[in-house]
Coordinates of C-alpha atoms and ligand atoms in Angstrom, one line a residue:
X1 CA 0.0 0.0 0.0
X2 CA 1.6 3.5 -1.3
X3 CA 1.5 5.8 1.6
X4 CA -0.6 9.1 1.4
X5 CA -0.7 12.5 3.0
X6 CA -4.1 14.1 4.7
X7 CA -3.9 16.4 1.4
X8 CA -4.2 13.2 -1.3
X9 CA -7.0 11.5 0.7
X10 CA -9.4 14.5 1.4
X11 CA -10.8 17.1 -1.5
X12 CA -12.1 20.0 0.2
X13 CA -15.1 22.2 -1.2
X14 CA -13.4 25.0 -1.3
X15 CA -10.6 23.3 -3.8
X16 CA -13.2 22.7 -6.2
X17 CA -13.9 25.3 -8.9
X18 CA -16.6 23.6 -10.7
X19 CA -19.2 26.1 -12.0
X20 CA -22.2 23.7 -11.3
X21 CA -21.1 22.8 -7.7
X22 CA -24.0 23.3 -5.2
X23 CA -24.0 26.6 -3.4
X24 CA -25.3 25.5 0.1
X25 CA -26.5 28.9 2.1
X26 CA -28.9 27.0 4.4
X27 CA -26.5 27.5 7.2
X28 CA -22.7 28.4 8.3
X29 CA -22.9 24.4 10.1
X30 CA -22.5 22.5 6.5
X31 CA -18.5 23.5 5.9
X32 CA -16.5 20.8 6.0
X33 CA -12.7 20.8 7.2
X34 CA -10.0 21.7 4.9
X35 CA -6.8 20.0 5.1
X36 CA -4.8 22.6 7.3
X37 CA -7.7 21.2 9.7
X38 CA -6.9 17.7 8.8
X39 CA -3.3 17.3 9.3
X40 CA -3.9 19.4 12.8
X41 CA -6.4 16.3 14.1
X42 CA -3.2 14.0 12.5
X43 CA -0.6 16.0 14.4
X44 CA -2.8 16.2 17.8
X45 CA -1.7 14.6 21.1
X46 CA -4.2 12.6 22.5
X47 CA -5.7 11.4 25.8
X48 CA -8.6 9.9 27.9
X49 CA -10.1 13.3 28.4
X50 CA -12.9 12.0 30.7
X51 CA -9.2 11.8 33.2
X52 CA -8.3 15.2 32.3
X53 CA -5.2 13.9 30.3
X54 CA -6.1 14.8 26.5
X55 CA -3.8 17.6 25.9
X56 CA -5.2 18.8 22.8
X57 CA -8.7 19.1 24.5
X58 CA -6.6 21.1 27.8
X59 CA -5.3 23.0 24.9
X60 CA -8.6 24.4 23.5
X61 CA -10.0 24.5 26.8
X62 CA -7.4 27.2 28.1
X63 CA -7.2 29.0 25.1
X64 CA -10.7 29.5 24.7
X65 CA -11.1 30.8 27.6
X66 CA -8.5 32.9 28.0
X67 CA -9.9 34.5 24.0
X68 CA -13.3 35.2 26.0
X69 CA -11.7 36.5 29.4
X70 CA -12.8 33.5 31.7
X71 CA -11.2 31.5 34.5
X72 CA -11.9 28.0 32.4
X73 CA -13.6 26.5 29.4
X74 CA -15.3 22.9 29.2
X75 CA -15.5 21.1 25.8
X76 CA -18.6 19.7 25.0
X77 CA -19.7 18.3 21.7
X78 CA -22.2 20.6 20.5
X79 CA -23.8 23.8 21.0
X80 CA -27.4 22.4 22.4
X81 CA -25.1 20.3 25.1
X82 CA -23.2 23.7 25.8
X83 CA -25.8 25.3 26.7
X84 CA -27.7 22.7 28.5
X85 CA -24.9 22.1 30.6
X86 CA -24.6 25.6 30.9
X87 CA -28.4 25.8 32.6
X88 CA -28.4 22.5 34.4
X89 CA -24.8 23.7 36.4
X90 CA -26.6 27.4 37.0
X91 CA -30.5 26.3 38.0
X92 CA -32.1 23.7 40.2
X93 CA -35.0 21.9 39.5
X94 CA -38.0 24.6 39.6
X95 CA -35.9 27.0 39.0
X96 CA -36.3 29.7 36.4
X97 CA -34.2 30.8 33.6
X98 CA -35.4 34.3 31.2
X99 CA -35.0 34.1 27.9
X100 CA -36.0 35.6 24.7
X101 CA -38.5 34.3 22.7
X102 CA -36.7 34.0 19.4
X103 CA -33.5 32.9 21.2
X104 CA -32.0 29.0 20.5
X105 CA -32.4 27.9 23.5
X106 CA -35.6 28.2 24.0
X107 CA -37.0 27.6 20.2
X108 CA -34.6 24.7 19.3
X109 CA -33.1 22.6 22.1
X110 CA -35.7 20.4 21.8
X111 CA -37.2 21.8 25.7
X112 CA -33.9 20.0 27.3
X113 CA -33.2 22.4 29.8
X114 CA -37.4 21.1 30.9
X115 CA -37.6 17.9 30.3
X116 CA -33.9 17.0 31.6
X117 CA -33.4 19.9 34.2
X118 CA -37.1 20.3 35.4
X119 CA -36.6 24.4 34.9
X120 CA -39.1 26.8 34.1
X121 CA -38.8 29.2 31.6
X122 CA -40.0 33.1 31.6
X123 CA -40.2 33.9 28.2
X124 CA -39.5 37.4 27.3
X125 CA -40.9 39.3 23.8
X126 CA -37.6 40.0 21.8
X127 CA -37.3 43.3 20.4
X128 CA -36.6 43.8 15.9
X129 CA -33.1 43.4 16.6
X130 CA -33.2 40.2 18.8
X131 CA -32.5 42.5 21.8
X132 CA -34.4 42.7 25.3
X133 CA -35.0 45.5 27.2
X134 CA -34.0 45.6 31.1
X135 CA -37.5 46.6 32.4
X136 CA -38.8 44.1 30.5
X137 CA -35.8 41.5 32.3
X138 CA -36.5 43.3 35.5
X139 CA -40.2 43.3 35.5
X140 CA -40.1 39.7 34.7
X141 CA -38.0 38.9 37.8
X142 CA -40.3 36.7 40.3
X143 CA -40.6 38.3 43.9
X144 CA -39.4 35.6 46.4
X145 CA -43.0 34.3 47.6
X146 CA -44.0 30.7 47.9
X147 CA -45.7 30.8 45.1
X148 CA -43.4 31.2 42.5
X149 CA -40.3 29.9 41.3
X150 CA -36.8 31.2 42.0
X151 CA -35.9 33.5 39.2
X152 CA -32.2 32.1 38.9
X153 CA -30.8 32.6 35.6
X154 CA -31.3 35.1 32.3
X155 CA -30.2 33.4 28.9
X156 CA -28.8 36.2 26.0
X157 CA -27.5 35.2 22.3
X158 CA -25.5 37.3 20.2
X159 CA -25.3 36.8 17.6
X160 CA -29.3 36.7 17.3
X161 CA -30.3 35.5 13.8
X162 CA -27.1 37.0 12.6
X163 CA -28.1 40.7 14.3
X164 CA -25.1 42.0 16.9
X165 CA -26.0 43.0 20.3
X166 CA -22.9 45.4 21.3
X167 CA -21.5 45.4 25.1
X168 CA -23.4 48.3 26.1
X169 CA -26.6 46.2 25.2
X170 CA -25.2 43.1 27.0
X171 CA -23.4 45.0 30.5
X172 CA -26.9 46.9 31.0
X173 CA -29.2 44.1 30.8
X174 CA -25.9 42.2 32.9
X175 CA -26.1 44.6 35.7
X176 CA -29.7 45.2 36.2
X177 CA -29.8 41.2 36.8
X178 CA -27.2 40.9 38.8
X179 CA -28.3 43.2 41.5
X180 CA -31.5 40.8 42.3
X181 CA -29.3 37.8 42.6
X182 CA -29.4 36.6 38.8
X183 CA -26.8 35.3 37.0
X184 CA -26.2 35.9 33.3
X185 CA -25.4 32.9 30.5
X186 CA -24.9 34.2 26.8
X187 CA -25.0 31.4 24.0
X188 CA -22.3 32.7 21.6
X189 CA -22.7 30.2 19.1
X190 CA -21.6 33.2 16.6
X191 CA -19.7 35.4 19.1
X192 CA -17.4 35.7 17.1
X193 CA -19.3 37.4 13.7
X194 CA -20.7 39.9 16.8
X195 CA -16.7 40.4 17.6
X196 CA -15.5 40.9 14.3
X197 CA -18.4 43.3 12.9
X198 CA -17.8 45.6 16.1
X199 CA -14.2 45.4 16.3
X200 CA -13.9 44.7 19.9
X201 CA -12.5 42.1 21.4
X202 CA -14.7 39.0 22.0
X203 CA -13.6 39.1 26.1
X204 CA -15.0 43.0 25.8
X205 CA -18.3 41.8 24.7
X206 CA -18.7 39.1 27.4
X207 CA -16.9 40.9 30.2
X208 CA -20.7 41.3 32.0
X209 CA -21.5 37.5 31.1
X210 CA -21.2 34.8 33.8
X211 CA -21.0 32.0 31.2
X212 CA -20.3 31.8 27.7
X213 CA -21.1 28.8 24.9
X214 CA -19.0 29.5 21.8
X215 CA -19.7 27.0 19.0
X216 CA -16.8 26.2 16.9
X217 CA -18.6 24.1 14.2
X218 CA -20.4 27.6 13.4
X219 CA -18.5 30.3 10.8
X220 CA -15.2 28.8 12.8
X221 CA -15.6 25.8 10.5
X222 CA -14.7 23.2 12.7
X223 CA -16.7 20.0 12.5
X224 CA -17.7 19.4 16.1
X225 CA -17.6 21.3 19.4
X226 CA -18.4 24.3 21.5
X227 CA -16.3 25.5 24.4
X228 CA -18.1 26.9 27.7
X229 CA -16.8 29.3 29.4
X230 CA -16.6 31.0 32.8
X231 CA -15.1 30.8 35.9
X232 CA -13.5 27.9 37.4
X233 CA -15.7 25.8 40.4
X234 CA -18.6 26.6 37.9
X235 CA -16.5 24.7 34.8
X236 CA -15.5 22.1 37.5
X237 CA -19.0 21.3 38.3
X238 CA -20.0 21.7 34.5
X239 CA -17.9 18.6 34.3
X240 CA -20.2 16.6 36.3
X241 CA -23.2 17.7 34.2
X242 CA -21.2 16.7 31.0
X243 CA -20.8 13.5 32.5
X244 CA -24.7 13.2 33.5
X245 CA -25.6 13.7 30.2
X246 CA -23.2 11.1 28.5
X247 CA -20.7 14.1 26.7
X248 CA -17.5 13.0 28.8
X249 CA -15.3 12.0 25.3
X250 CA -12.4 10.1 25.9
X251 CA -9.8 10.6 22.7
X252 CA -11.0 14.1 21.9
X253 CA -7.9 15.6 21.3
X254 CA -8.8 14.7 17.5
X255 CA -12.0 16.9 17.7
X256 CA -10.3 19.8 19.8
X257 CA -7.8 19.9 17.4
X258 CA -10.0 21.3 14.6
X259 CA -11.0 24.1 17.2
X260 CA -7.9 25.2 17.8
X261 CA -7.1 25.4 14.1
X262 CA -10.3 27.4 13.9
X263 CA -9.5 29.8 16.9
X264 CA -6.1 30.5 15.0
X265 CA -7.3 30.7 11.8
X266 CA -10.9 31.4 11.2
X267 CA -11.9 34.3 13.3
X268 CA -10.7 36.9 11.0
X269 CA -11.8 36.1 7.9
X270 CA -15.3 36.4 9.3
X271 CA -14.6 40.1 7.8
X272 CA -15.0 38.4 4.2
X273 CA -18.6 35.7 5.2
X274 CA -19.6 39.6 6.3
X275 CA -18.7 41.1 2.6
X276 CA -20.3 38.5 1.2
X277 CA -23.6 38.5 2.8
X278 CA -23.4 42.2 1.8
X279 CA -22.9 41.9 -1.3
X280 CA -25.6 39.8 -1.6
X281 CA -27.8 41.4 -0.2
X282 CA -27.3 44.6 -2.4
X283 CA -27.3 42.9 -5.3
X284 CA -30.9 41.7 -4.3
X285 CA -32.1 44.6 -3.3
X286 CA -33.4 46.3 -6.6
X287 CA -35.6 43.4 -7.0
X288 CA -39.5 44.2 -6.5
X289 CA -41.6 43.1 -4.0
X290 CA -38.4 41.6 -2.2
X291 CA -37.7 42.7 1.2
X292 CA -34.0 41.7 1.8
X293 CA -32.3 42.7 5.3
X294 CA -28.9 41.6 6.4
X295 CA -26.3 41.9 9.5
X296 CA -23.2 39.9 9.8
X297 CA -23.3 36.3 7.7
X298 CA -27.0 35.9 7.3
X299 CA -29.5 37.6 4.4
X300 CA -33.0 37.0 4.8
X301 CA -35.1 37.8 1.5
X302 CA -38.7 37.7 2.2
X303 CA -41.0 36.5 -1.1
X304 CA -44.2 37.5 -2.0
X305 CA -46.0 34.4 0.1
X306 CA -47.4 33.0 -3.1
X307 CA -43.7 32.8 -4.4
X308 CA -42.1 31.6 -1.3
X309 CA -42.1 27.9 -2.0
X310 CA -41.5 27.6 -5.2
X311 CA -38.5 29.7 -4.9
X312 CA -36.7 27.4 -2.9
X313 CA -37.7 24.5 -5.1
X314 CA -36.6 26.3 -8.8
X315 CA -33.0 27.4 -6.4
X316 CA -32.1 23.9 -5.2
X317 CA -33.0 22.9 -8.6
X318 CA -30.2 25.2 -9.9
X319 CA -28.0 23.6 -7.1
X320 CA -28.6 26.5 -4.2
X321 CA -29.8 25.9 -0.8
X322 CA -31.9 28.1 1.1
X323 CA -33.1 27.9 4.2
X324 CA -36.6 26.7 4.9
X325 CA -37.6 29.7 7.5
X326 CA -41.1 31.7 6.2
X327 CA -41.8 34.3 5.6
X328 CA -38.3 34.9 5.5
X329 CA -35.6 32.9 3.5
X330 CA -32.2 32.2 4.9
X331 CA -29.0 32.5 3.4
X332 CA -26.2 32.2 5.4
X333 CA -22.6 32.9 4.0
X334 CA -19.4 31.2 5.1
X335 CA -16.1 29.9 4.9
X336 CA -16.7 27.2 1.8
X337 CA -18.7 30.1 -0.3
X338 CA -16.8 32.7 -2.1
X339 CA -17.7 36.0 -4.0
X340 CA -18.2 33.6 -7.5
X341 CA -20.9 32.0 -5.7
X342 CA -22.2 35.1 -4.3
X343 CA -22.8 36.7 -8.0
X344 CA -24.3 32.8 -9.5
X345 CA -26.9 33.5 -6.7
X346 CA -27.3 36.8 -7.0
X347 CA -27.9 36.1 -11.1
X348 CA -30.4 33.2 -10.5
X349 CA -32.8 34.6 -8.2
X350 CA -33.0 38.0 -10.3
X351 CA -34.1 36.1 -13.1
X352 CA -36.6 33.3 -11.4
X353 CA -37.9 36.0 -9.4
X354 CA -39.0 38.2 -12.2
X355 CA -40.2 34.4 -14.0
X356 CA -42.1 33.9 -10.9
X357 CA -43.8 37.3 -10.8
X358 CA -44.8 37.4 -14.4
Ligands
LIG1 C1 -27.7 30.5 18.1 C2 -27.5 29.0 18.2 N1 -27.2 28.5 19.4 C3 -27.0 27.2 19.6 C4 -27.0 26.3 18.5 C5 -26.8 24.9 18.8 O1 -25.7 24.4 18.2 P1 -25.6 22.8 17.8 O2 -26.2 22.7 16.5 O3 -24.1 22.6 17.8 O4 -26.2 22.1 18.9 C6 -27.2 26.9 17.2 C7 -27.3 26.0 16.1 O5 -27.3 26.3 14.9 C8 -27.5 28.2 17.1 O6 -27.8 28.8 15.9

């Protein structure tokens, strides 16, 4: 058998130039690694990591952290788990976490943080830009009586479907928590769009935050893994609750070693999933009767309704995926989509648009 490097045995998307290849905007989850990650997992020093002694995972742990400004980070194999573990280590059972009404972990975590952590949820009306407002947080806040339950936790996202929510949105809903008792978790799984579109460190923009979950299978481009952040004896019981719900991994370093490639490599060019969501989104703005809006690495065009499904169809017919959202499409830019593909899409939904409206 001839030997082979990672680079011979693995094609990645972004080496192929094929005009026809399918554009897939559905979401920034579907790159897949490229071989810089592939000869880091080949490269990585491994361990059993449920015993603390995978040095790639210690590795992505501590540098995590120290990138958001936090005493420790926990490895966990997806973003949902993250922020699971996140509420199961911060509430008791019958507690109460507040969250936004549009925000992940309360629309698509399948209930977990319910049906595994019996918590209660206060859901909270988000504002156009995904925000909340702190008399909303603080009106929401349960008096301590008998009758309810213990208002322990309030959840924030930024990004929020792609929209930023700067520090001085984050530290002022932060504060007014934390002087009834509260403590704050932000899911990050796209911190780092929110980072680089403000130019501010990602530590700045969590400084207020008890906990952080940063997803690094997001724009990072790794294939699996979020870190959690925040300080240490909450991490170290974290641990148990990773354990509780079957995420201790043992070899991980293989996984961790894609994150760290990503941290390194992938934060910056962000900056260029960010131009081309913008360009995208002007070039689609002339078009009647669309309403196209757009922040960071997501453009949502919104269809006339009668137009909306057959859109999508005629799109991945012409090899480009779409989100499924209504009203709104989804189009989501990242790392395996570059400024050709911008301009195919661009040039097929000008023209079965105006088919569709004639
Ligand atoms: C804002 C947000 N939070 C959390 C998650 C969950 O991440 P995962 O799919 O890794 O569980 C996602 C997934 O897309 C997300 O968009």
């Amino acid at each position: 058998m001839t030997s082979s490097t990672s680079q011979d045995l693995y094609s990645t998307p972004d080496e192929s130039t094929s005009e026809n290849k399918a554009i897939d905007l559905r979401s920034d989850t579907v790159t897949r690694p490229g071989s810089g990650m592939y000869d880091a997992i080949m490269s990585a020093p491994v361990g059993d990591d449920v015993y603390g002694e995978d040095e790639t995972v210690n590795a992505l742990e501590a540098t995590a952290a120290s990138l958001l400004g936090k005493e420790a980070g926990l490895f966990l194999s997806s973003g949902t788990q993250s922020n699971l573990v996140a509420l199961l280590t911060h509430c008791g059972r019958g507690d109460e976490y507040i969250v936004g009404d549009r925000y992940h972990i309360y629309t698509s975590e399948a209930g977990g943080a319910s049906v595994l952590g019996g918590l209660s949820c206060c859901l909270l009306a988000t504002d156009n830009h995904g925000g909340l407002q702190p008399d909303q947080v603080i009106a929401s806040i349960r008096e301590d009586d008998p009758h309810h339950a213990i208002s322990r936790l309030l959840c924030l996202e930024n990004t929020i479907h792609g929209r930023v929510q700067t520090p001085e949105q984050i530290s002022t809903l932060a504060e007014a928590v934390k002087s009834h008792g509260l403590s704050i978790h932000l899911d990050g799984a796209r911190l780092m769009n929110a980072a680089v579109t403000l130019g501010v460190p990602a530590a700045i923009l969590v400084a207020s935050v008890d906990t952080v979950s940063l997803c690094l299978s997001k724009g990072l481009g790794a294939p699996v893994g979020t870190v959690l952040c925040g300080p240490a004896d909450f991490i170290r019981r974290a641990r148990r609750a990773r354990k509780l719900l079957g995420g201790g991994m043992r070899q991980a370093g293989i996984l961790a070693a894609c994150g760290l490639y990503a941290l390194e490599h992938n934060i910056e060019r962000l900056a260029e999933d960010h131009a081309n969501a913008r360009l995208l989104a002007d070039g689609l703005s002339n078009i009647d009767s669309l309403r196209v809006t757009s922040e960071t690495n997501m453009v949502y065009i919104e269809p006339a309704v009668d137009a909306h499904a057959e859109l999508r169809v005629r799109l991945a017919g012409q090899g480009i995926l779409v989100g499924p959202e209504k009203p709104a499409i989804r189009m989501v830019t990242h790392l395996d989509i570059g400024r050709s593909d911008i301009e195919r899409v661009i040039d097929t939904i000008i023209k079965l648009y105006s088919t569709l409206r004639s």
